[in-house]
């Protein structure tokens, strides 16, 4: 064996270690961003579904029919659903559908100042109806107006604001 062959100890150089650490940091960062965006998709989708069904109920009411929307959490699977009861000249029709998975949380406020954030549980529901002529929100059976709905999971949150005077729905 020559002298040169004995000096080769098979270790890593400082440059190789820095490159490996840099690549690891980039991969971990990309994975973290991907996980956060996947978790945010459920929240965004649920918020869009709620906004859409509220607008659909409002438009239906401003037409020939009257509609009442109920948003609730189902006891069997913990997911969030809606039920729209539409009263036409021919009778009453109900439409139901799923709007959110059980892995998210939905909160609502029945106060004009958006205080009193209450989690939507199996035992209660959000009831919305609108005025036929103006599109303004009508009070529920307890005389209250739902002013805001929050959809959240971990640090991701979407806020749906309902303006009772106009019935306008804004998702932020």
Short mmCIF file of C-alpha atoms in Angstrom, two decimals:
data_model
loop_
_atom_site.label_atom_id
_atom_site.label_comp_id
_atom_site.label_asym_id
_atom_site.label_seq_id
_atom_site.Cartn_x
_atom_site.Cartn_y
_atom_site.Cartn_z
CA UNK A 1 0.00 0.00 0.00
CA UNK A 2 1.16 3.45 -0.75
CA UNK A 3 1.12 6.39 1.64
CA UNK A 4 -1.69 8.11 -0.23
CA UNK A 5 -4.01 5.13 0.19
CA UNK A 6 -3.50 5.02 3.96
CA UNK A 7 -4.50 8.70 4.41
CA UNK A 8 -7.96 8.15 2.85
CA UNK A 9 -10.07 7.56 5.98
CA UNK A 10 -13.50 7.74 4.28
CA UNK A 11 -14.86 10.65 6.39
CA UNK A 12 -17.02 13.56 5.21
CA UNK A 13 -15.66 17.01 4.49
CA UNK A 14 -17.17 20.10 6.06
CA UNK A 15 -18.57 21.21 2.69
CA UNK A 16 -20.38 17.88 2.22
CA UNK A 17 -21.95 18.14 5.68
CA UNK A 18 -23.14 21.71 5.03
CA UNK A 19 -24.70 20.67 1.72
CA UNK A 20 -26.53 17.74 3.35
CA UNK A 21 -27.83 19.96 6.17
CA UNK A 22 -28.97 22.64 3.69
CA UNK A 23 -30.87 20.09 1.60
CA UNK A 24 -32.49 18.65 4.75
CA UNK A 25 -33.66 22.11 5.86
CA UNK A 26 -35.20 22.81 2.45
CA UNK A 27 -37.04 19.47 2.42
CA UNK A 28 -38.36 19.91 5.97
CA UNK A 29 -39.54 23.43 5.12
CA UNK A 30 -41.33 22.23 2.00
CA UNK A 31 -43.01 19.40 3.92
CA UNK A 32 -44.21 21.80 6.63
CA UNK A 33 -45.70 24.18 4.07
CA UNK A 34 -47.41 21.28 2.27
CA UNK A 35 -48.95 19.98 5.48
CA UNK A 36 -50.26 23.43 6.42
CA UNK A 37 -51.77 23.99 3.00
CA UNK A 38 -53.50 20.57 3.06
CA UNK A 39 -55.03 21.36 6.46
CA UNK A 40 -56.18 24.75 5.18
CA UNK A 41 -57.98 23.23 2.19
CA UNK A 42 -60.67 21.66 4.41
CA UNK A 43 -61.31 24.98 6.16
CA UNK A 44 -61.49 26.93 2.89
CA UNK A 45 -63.80 24.37 1.30
CA UNK A 46 -66.18 24.33 4.27
CA UNK A 47 -66.26 28.15 4.39
CA UNK A 48 -66.98 28.30 0.64
CA UNK A 49 -69.75 25.71 1.04
CA UNK A 50 -71.38 27.69 3.86
CA UNK A 51 -71.11 30.97 1.94
CA UNK A 52 -72.57 29.33 -1.16
CA UNK A 53 -75.55 27.73 0.59
CA UNK A 54 -76.36 30.99 2.43
CA UNK A 55 -76.30 32.93 -0.86
CA UNK A 56 -78.41 30.23 -2.56
CA UNK A 57 -80.99 30.43 0.26
CA UNK A 58 -81.10 34.23 -0.01
CA UNK A 59 -81.55 34.16 -3.80
CA UNK A 60 -84.26 31.50 -3.52
CA UNK A 61 -86.14 33.63 -1.00
CA UNK A 62 -85.89 36.73 -3.17
CA UNK A 63 -87.54 34.75 -5.98
CA UNK A 64 -90.99 33.23 -5.77
CA UNK A 65 -90.26 30.79 -2.96
CA UNK A 66 -89.35 31.23 0.70
CA UNK A 67 -86.48 29.28 2.22
CA UNK A 68 -85.15 28.54 5.68
CA UNK A 69 -81.56 27.36 6.10
CA UNK A 70 -80.36 25.31 9.05
CA UNK A 71 -76.66 24.55 9.58
CA UNK A 72 -75.96 21.83 12.12
CA UNK A 73 -73.46 19.26 13.36
CA UNK A 74 -74.55 15.65 12.95
CA UNK A 75 -74.28 13.38 15.98
CA UNK A 76 -73.50 10.22 14.02
CA UNK A 77 -70.32 11.32 12.23
CA UNK A 78 -69.52 14.76 13.73
CA UNK A 79 -69.57 16.39 10.29
CA UNK A 80 -71.42 19.61 9.42
CA UNK A 81 -74.55 19.61 7.28
CA UNK A 82 -77.19 21.98 6.00
CA UNK A 83 -80.92 21.58 5.56
CA UNK A 84 -82.83 23.98 3.35
CA UNK A 85 -86.61 23.95 3.62
CA UNK A 86 -88.17 25.64 0.60
CA UNK A 87 -91.86 26.54 0.61
CA UNK A 88 -93.39 26.87 -2.84
CA UNK A 89 -96.94 27.29 -4.06
CA UNK A 90 -96.97 23.51 -4.60
CA UNK A 91 -95.82 22.61 -1.07
CA UNK A 92 -92.63 22.20 0.91
CA UNK A 93 -89.38 20.71 -0.34
CA UNK A 94 -86.29 19.92 1.74
CA UNK A 95 -82.70 19.73 0.55
CA UNK A 96 -79.83 18.48 2.70
CA UNK A 97 -76.12 18.11 2.16
CA UNK A 98 -72.73 17.89 3.80
CA UNK A 99 -70.72 21.12 4.06
CA UNK A 100 -67.77 20.21 6.28
CA UNK A 101 -65.81 17.36 7.79
CA UNK A 102 -65.65 16.45 11.47
CA UNK A 103 -61.98 17.45 11.69
CA UNK A 104 -62.82 21.15 11.60
CA UNK A 105 -64.59 23.42 14.10
CA UNK A 106 -67.44 25.82 13.35
CA UNK A 107 -68.29 28.73 15.64
CA UNK A 108 -70.97 31.41 15.33
CA UNK A 109 -72.04 34.70 16.91
CA UNK A 110 -75.59 35.92 17.35
CA UNK A 111 -74.47 39.41 18.43
CA UNK A 112 -74.07 42.53 16.28
CA UNK A 113 -70.62 43.21 17.74
CA UNK A 114 -69.47 39.65 16.88
CA UNK A 115 -68.94 38.80 20.54
CA UNK A 116 -70.21 35.62 22.12
CA UNK A 117 -68.39 33.18 19.86
CA UNK A 118 -70.19 29.85 20.39
CA UNK A 119 -69.08 26.49 19.05
CA UNK A 120 -71.66 24.74 16.89
CA UNK A 121 -72.40 21.50 18.71
CA UNK A 122 -74.73 18.58 18.08
CA UNK A 123 -77.37 20.08 20.39
CA UNK A 124 -77.84 23.37 18.48
CA UNK A 125 -77.98 24.80 14.97
CA UNK A 126 -77.72 28.04 13.03
CA UNK A 127 -81.00 29.11 11.43
CA UNK A 128 -81.02 31.68 8.63
CA UNK A 129 -83.85 33.19 6.63
CA UNK A 130 -84.13 36.28 4.49
CA UNK A 131 -86.71 38.91 3.59
CA UNK A 132 -88.24 38.43 0.18
CA UNK A 133 -88.34 42.10 -0.85
CA UNK A 134 -84.99 43.40 0.44
CA UNK A 135 -82.86 40.29 0.93
CA UNK A 136 -82.20 41.38 4.53
CA UNK A 137 -81.70 38.68 7.13
CA UNK A 138 -84.73 37.82 9.25
CA UNK A 139 -84.35 36.91 12.91
CA UNK A 140 -84.42 33.22 13.87
CA UNK A 141 -87.12 31.66 16.06
CA UNK A 142 -85.46 33.23 19.14
CA UNK A 143 -85.43 36.72 17.60
CA UNK A 144 -81.65 36.67 17.01
CA UNK A 145 -79.52 37.25 13.93
CA UNK A 146 -76.44 35.21 13.07
CA UNK A 147 -73.80 37.84 12.37
CA UNK A 148 -70.66 35.81 11.89
CA UNK A 149 -69.53 32.21 11.33
CA UNK A 150 -65.95 31.04 11.92
CA UNK A 151 -64.54 27.89 10.33
CA UNK A 152 -61.22 26.78 11.76
CA UNK A 153 -58.74 23.98 12.17
CA UNK A 154 -55.54 24.50 14.14
CA UNK A 155 -54.16 27.88 13.05
CA UNK A 156 -56.18 28.16 9.81
CA UNK A 157 -59.37 30.22 10.07
CA UNK A 158 -61.98 31.61 7.67
CA UNK A 159 -64.62 34.10 8.76
CA UNK A 160 -68.04 34.48 7.15
CA UNK A 161 -69.82 37.74 7.97
CA UNK A 162 -73.56 38.15 7.35
CA UNK A 163 -74.85 41.73 7.23
CA UNK A 164 -78.41 41.59 8.55
CA UNK A 165 -79.51 44.86 6.92
CA UNK A 166 -78.72 43.70 3.39
CA UNK A 167 -78.23 39.94 3.71
CA UNK A 168 -74.83 40.28 2.06
CA UNK A 169 -72.42 37.43 2.86
CA UNK A 170 -68.65 37.97 2.86
CA UNK A 171 -66.06 35.23 3.38
CA UNK A 172 -62.65 36.46 4.56
#
